[in-house]
CSV table of C-alpha atoms in Angstrom, one decimal:
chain,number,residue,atom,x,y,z
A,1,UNK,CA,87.6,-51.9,173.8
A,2,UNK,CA,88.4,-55.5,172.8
A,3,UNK,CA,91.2,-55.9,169.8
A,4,UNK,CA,88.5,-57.3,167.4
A,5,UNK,CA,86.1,-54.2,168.2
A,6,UNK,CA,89.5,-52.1,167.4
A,7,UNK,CA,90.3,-54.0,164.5
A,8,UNK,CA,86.9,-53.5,163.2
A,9,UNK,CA,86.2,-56.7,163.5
A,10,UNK,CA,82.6,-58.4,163.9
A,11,UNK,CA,82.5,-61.8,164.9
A,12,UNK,CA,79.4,-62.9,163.6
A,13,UNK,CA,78.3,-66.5,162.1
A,14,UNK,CA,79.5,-66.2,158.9
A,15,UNK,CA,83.2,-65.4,160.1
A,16,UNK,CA,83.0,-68.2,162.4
A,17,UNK,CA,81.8,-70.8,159.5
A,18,UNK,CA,84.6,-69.2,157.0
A,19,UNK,CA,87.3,-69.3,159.8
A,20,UNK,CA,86.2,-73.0,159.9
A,21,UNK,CA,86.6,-73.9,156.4
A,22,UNK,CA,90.0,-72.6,156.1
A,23,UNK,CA,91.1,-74.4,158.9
A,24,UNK,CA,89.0,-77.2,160.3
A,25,UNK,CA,86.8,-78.1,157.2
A,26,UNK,CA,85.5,-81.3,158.6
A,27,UNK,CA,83.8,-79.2,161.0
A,28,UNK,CA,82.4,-76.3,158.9
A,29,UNK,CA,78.8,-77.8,157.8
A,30,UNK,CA,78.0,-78.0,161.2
A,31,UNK,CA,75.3,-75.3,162.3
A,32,UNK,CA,76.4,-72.1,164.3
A,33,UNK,CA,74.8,-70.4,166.6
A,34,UNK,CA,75.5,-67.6,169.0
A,35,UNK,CA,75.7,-68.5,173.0
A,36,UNK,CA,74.4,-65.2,175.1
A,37,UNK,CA,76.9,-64.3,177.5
A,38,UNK,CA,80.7,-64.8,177.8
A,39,UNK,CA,83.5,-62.3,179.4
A,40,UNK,CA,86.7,-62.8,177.8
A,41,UNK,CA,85.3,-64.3,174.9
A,42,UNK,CA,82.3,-64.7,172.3
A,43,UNK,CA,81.0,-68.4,172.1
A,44,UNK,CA,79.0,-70.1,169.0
A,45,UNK,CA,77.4,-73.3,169.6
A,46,UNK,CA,78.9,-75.8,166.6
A,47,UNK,CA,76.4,-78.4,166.3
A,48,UNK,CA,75.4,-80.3,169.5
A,49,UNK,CA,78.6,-81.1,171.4
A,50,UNK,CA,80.9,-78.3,170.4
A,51,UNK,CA,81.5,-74.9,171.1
A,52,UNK,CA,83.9,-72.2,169.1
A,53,UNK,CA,85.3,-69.6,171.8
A,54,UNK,CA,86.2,-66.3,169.9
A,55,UNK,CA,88.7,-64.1,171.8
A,56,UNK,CA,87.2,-60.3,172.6
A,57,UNK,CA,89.3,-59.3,175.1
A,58,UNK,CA,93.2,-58.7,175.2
A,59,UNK,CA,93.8,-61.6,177.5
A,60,UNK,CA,91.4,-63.7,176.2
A,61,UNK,CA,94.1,-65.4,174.1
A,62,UNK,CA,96.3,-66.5,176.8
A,63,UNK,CA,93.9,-67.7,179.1
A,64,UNK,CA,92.7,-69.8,175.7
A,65,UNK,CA,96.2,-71.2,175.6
A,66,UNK,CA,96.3,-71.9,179.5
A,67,UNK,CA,92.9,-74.0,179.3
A,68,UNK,CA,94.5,-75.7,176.0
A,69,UNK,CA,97.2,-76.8,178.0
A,70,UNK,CA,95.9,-77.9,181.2
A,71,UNK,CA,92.2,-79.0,180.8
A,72,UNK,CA,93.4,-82.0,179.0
A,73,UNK,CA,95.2,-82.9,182.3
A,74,UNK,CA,93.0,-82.2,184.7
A,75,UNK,CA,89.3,-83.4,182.9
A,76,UNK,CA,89.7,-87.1,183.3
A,77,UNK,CA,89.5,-87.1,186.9
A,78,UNK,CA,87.1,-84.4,187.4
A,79,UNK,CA,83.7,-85.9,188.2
A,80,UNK,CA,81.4,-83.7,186.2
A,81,UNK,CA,81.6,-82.2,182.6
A,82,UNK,CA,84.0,-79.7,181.5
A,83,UNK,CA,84.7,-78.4,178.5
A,84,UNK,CA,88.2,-80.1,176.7
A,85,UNK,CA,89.8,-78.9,173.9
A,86,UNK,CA,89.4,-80.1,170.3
A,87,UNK,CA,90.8,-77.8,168.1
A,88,UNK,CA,92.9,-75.0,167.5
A,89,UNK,CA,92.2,-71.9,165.6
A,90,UNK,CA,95.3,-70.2,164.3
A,91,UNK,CA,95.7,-66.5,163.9
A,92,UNK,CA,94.9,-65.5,160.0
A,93,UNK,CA,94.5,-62.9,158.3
A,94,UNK,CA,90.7,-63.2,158.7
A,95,UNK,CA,90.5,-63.0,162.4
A,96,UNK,CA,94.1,-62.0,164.0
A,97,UNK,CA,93.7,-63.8,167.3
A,98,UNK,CA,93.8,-67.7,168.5
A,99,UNK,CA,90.5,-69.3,168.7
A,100,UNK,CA,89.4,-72.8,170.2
A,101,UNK,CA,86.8,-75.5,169.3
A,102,UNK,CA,85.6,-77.0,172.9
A,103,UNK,CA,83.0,-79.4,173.8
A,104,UNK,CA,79.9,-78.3,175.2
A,105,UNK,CA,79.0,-78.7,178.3
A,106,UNK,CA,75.2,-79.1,178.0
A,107,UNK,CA,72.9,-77.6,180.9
A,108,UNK,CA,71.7,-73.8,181.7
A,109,UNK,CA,73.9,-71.3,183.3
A,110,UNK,CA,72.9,-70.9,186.9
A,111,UNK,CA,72.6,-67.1,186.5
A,112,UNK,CA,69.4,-68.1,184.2
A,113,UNK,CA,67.8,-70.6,186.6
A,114,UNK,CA,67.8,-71.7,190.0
A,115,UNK,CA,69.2,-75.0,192.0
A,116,UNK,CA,66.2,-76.9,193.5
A,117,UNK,CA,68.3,-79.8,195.1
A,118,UNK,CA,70.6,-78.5,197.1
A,119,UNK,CA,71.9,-80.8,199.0
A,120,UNK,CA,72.8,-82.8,195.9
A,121,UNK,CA,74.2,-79.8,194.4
A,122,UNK,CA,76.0,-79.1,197.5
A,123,UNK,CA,77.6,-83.2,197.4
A,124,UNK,CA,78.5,-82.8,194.0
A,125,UNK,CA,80.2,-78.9,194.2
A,126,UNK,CA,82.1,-80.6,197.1
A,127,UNK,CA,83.2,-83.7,194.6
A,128,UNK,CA,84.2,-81.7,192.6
A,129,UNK,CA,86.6,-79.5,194.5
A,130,UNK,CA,88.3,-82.1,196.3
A,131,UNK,CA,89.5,-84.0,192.9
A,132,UNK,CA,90.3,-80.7,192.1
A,133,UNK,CA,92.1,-78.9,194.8
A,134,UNK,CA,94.7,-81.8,194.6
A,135,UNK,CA,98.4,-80.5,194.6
A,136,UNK,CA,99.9,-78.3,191.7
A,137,UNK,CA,102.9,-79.0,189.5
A,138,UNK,CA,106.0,-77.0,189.5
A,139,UNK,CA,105.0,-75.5,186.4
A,140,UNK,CA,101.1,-74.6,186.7
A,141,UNK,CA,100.3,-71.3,186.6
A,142,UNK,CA,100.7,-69.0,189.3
A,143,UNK,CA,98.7,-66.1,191.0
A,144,UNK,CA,98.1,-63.2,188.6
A,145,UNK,CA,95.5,-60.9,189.3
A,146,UNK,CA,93.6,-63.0,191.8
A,147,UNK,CA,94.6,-65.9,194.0
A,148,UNK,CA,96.5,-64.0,196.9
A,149,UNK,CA,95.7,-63.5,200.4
A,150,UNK,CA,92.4,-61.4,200.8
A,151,UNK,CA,94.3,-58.7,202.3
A,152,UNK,CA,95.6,-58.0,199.0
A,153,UNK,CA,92.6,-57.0,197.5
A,154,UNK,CA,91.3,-54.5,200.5
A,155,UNK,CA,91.9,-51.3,198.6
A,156,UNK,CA,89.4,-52.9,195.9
A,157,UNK,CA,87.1,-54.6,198.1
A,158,UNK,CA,86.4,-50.5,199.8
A,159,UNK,CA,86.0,-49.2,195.8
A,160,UNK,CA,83.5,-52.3,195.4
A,161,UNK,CA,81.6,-51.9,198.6
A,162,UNK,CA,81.2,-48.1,197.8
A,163,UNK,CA,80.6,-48.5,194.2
A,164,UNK,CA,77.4,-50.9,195.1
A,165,UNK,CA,76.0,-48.9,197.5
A,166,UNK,CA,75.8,-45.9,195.0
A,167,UNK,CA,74.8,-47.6,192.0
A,168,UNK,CA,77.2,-46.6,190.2
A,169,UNK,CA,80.4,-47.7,188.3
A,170,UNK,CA,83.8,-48.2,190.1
A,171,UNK,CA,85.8,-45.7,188.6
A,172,UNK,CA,83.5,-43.1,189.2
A,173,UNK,CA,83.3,-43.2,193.2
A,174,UNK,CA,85.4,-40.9,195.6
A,175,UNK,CA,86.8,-42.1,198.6
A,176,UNK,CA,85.5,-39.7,200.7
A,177,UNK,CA,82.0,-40.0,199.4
A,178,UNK,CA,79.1,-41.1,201.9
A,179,UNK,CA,77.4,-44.9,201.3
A,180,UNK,CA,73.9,-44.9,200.7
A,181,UNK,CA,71.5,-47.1,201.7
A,182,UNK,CA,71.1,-51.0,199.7
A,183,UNK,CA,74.2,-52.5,200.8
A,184,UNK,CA,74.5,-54.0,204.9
A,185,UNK,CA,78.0,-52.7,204.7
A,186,UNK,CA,79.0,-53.0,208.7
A,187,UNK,CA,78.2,-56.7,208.0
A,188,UNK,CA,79.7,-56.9,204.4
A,189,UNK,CA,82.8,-55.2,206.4
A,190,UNK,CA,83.3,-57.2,209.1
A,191,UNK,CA,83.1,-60.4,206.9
A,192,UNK,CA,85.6,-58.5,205.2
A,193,UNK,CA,87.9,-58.0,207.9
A,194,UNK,CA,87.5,-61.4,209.5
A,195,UNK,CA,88.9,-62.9,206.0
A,196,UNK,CA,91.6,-60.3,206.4
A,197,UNK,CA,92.5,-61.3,209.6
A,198,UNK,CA,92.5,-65.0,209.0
A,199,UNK,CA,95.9,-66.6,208.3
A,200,UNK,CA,97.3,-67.2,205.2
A,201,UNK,CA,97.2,-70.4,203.5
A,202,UNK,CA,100.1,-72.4,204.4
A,203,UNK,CA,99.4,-75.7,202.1
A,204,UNK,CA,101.2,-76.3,198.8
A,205,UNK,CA,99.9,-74.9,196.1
A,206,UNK,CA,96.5,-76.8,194.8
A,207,UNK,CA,94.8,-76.4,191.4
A,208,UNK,CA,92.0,-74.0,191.8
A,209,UNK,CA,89.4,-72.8,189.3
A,210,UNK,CA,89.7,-69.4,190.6
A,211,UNK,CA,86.1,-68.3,189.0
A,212,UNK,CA,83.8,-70.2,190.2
A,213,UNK,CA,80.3,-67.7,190.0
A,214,UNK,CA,76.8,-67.9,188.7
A,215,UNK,CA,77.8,-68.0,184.8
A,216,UNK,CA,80.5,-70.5,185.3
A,217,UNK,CA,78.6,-73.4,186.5
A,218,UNK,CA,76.3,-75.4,184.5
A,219,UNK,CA,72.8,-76.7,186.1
A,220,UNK,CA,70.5,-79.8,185.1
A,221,UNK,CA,67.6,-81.3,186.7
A,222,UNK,CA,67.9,-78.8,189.8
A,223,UNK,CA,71.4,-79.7,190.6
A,224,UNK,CA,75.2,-78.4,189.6
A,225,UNK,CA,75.9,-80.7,186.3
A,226,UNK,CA,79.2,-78.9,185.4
A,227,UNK,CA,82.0,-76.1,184.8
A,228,UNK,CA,83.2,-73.8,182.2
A,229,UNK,CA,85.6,-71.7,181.6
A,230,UNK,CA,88.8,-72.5,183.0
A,231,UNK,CA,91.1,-69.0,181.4
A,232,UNK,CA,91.5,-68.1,185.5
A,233,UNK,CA,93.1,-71.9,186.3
A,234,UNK,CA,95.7,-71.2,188.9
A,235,UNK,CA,97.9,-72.9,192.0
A,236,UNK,CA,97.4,-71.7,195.2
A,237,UNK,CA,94.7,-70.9,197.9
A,238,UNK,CA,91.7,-73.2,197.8
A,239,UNK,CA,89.7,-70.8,199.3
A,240,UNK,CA,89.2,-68.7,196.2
A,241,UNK,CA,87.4,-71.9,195.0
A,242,UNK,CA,85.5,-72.2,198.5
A,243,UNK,CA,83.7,-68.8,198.1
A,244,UNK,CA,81.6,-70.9,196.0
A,245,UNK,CA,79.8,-72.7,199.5
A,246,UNK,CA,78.3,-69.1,199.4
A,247,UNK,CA,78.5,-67.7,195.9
A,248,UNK,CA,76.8,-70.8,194.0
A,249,UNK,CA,75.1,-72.9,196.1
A,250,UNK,CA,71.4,-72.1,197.4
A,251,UNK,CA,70.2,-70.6,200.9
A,252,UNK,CA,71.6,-73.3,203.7
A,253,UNK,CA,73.7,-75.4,201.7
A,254,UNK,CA,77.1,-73.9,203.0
A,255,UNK,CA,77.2,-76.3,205.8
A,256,UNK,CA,75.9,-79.4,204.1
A,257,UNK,CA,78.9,-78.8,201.2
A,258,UNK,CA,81.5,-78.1,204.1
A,259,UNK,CA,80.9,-81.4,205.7
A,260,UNK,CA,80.9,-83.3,202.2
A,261,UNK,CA,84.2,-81.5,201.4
A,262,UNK,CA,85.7,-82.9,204.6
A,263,UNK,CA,88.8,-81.7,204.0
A,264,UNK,CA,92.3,-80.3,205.3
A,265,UNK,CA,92.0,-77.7,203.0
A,266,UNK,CA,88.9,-76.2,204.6
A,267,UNK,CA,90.4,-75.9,208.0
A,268,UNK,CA,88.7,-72.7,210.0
A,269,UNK,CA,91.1,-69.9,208.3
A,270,UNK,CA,90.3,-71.3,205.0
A,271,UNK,CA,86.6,-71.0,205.8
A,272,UNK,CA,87.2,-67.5,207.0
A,273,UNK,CA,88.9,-66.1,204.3
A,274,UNK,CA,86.6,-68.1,201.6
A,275,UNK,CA,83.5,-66.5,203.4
A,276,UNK,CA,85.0,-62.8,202.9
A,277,UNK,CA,86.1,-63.8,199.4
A,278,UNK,CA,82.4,-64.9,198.6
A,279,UNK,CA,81.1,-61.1,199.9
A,280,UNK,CA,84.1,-59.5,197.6
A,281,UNK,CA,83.1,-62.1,194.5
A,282,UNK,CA,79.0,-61.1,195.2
A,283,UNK,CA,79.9,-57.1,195.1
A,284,UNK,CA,81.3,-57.7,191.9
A,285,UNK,CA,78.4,-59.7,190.7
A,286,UNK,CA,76.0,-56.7,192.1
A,287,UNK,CA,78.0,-54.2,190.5
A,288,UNK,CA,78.3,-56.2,187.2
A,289,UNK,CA,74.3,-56.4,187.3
A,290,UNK,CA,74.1,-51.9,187.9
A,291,UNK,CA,76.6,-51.9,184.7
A,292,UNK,CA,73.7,-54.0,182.7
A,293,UNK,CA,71.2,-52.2,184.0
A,294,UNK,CA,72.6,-48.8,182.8
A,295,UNK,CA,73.3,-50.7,179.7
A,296,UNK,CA,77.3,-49.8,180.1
A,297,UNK,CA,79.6,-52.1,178.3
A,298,UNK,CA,80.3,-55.8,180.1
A,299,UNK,CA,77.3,-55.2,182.0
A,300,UNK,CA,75.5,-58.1,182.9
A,301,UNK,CA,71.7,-57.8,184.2
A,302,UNK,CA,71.1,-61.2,185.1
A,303,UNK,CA,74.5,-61.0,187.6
A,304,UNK,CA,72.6,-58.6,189.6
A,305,UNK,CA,69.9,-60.9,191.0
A,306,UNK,CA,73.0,-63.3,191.8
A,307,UNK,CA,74.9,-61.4,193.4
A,308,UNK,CA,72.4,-59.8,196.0
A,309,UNK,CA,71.6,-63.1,197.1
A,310,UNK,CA,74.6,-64.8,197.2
A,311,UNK,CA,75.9,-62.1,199.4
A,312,UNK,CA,73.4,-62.8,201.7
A,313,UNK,CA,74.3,-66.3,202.0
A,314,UNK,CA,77.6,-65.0,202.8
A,315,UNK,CA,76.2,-62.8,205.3
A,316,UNK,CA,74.1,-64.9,207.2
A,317,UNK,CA,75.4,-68.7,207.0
A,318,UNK,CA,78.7,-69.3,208.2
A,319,UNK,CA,79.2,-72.5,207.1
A,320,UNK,CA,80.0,-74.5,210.0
């Protein structure tokens, strides 16, 4: 349960517009209206270029703060939109969390449409990265519960690859129970273990996005026309970001955004463990689409679709 949901507390329009008053009235006439979707936290379109991100999860504050502090950095020399900070909601007695106004970042989620350029989508995806994935300060933030070497995340990846296959959630598979059919798990496995097996990365530390799926990039006239939500920013292994050559870009397109990258950081381990990466992030998305479906909390219908094809992209494109 998020702390508002256990403070009894509903985020709804009017709370938004009153939290605005008391502490941003300039921008409190403007009209509010709920965004569908979100993770960490609840999102109300203010107006036409802003956004209000209401906190509904316990770490949703902090990775608030992070993008507070970093996006203002790194958005000037990103070449497509991303949201940037504009205000700062301050815990009250009204709402007890931080809350942010961001700019919008106009465009569809691509978990409710479809690229039709790819290889424009792929060019731009690639851009993107590589005036990203430059290196990280001293003080950026560091791995937390992503970012490490694949082999890290094994014991999680088998509870994933299980959970799929079954249908059902996570915490209710055994580890000695028998996959059924729905998942090509020797295949899914062995992409696995390839990523496993690949060396870590040995580079300094690069910013990466580390969340780069279906519902965190922006699509506009066919093609990739930005990126939210930055809360999982963190220095380290490009590859994490890499998944996406799989993950969010069509049937094919692996190859073409490979080549555009054209860089040091996508040497043949990086691909490796970015391709096994992209099966784990797609398992997730799969299992996040069962949860909707059986209308559990967090669940997310529309990941479903995502994630079955994006896994085979993974499967069957190795990118070079």
């Amino acid at each position: 349960m998020s702390d508002s949901a256990a403070a009894g507390i509903e985020i709804t329009a009017d709370l938004v517009r009153d939290l605005l008053r008391e502490q941003h009235p300039d921008l409190a006439e403007l009209p509010v209206r709920e965004v569908a979707g979100g993770w960490d936290n609840q999102q109300w379109r203010l107006g036409d270029e802003l956004a209000v991100r209401m906190p509904r999860t316990e770490r949703a504050p902090e990775l608030q703060r992070k993008e507070c502090r970093w996006l203002p950095h790194l958005a000037p020399r990103l070449p497509i939109p991303v949201p940037r900070p504009v205000r700062v909601g301050k815990p009250s007695a009204r709402f007890p969390k931080r809350w942010t106004v961001m700019t919008w970042v106009p465009g569809e989620p691509l978990d409710r449409t479809s690229i039709s350029r790819a290889d424009h989508a792929a060019d731009t995806l690639a851009d993107f990265l590589r005036a990203l994935h430059v290196a990280a300060p001293a003080e950026a933030p560091g791995v937390v519960d992503r970012g490490a070497h694949p082999g890290a995340y094994t014991e999680g990846f088998d509870r994933l690859i299980r959970s799929v296959a079954l249908g059902v959630r996570a915490d209710e598979v055994r580890a000695d129970e028998v996959r059924a059919d729905g998942v090509r798990a020797d295949e899914v496995r062995a992409v696995w273990d390839d990523a496993v097996a690949a060396p870590a990365w040995e580079g300094p530390p690069v910013w990466v996005h580390g969340d780069l799926h279906p519902a965190n990039v922006v699509v506009s006239g066919g093609t990739l026309s930005g990126v939210i939500d930055f809360g999982d920013l963190f220095a380290g292994d490009p590859a994490w970001d890499l998944a996406a050559a799989w993950v969010v870009l069509p049937e094919g397109a692996a190859t073409r955004f490979f080549d555009a990258y054209a860089y040091a950081h996508a040497d043949g381990a990086t691909i490796r463990r970015a391709r096994g990466l992209a099966a784990l992030k797609s398992l997730f998305l799969m299992l996040m689409g069962h949860n909707g479906e059986r209308g559990l909390p967090g669940g997310k219908p529309s990941w479903g679709p995502a994630g079955r094809a994006a896994l085979g992209r993974a499967l069957s494109d190795g990118g070079r």
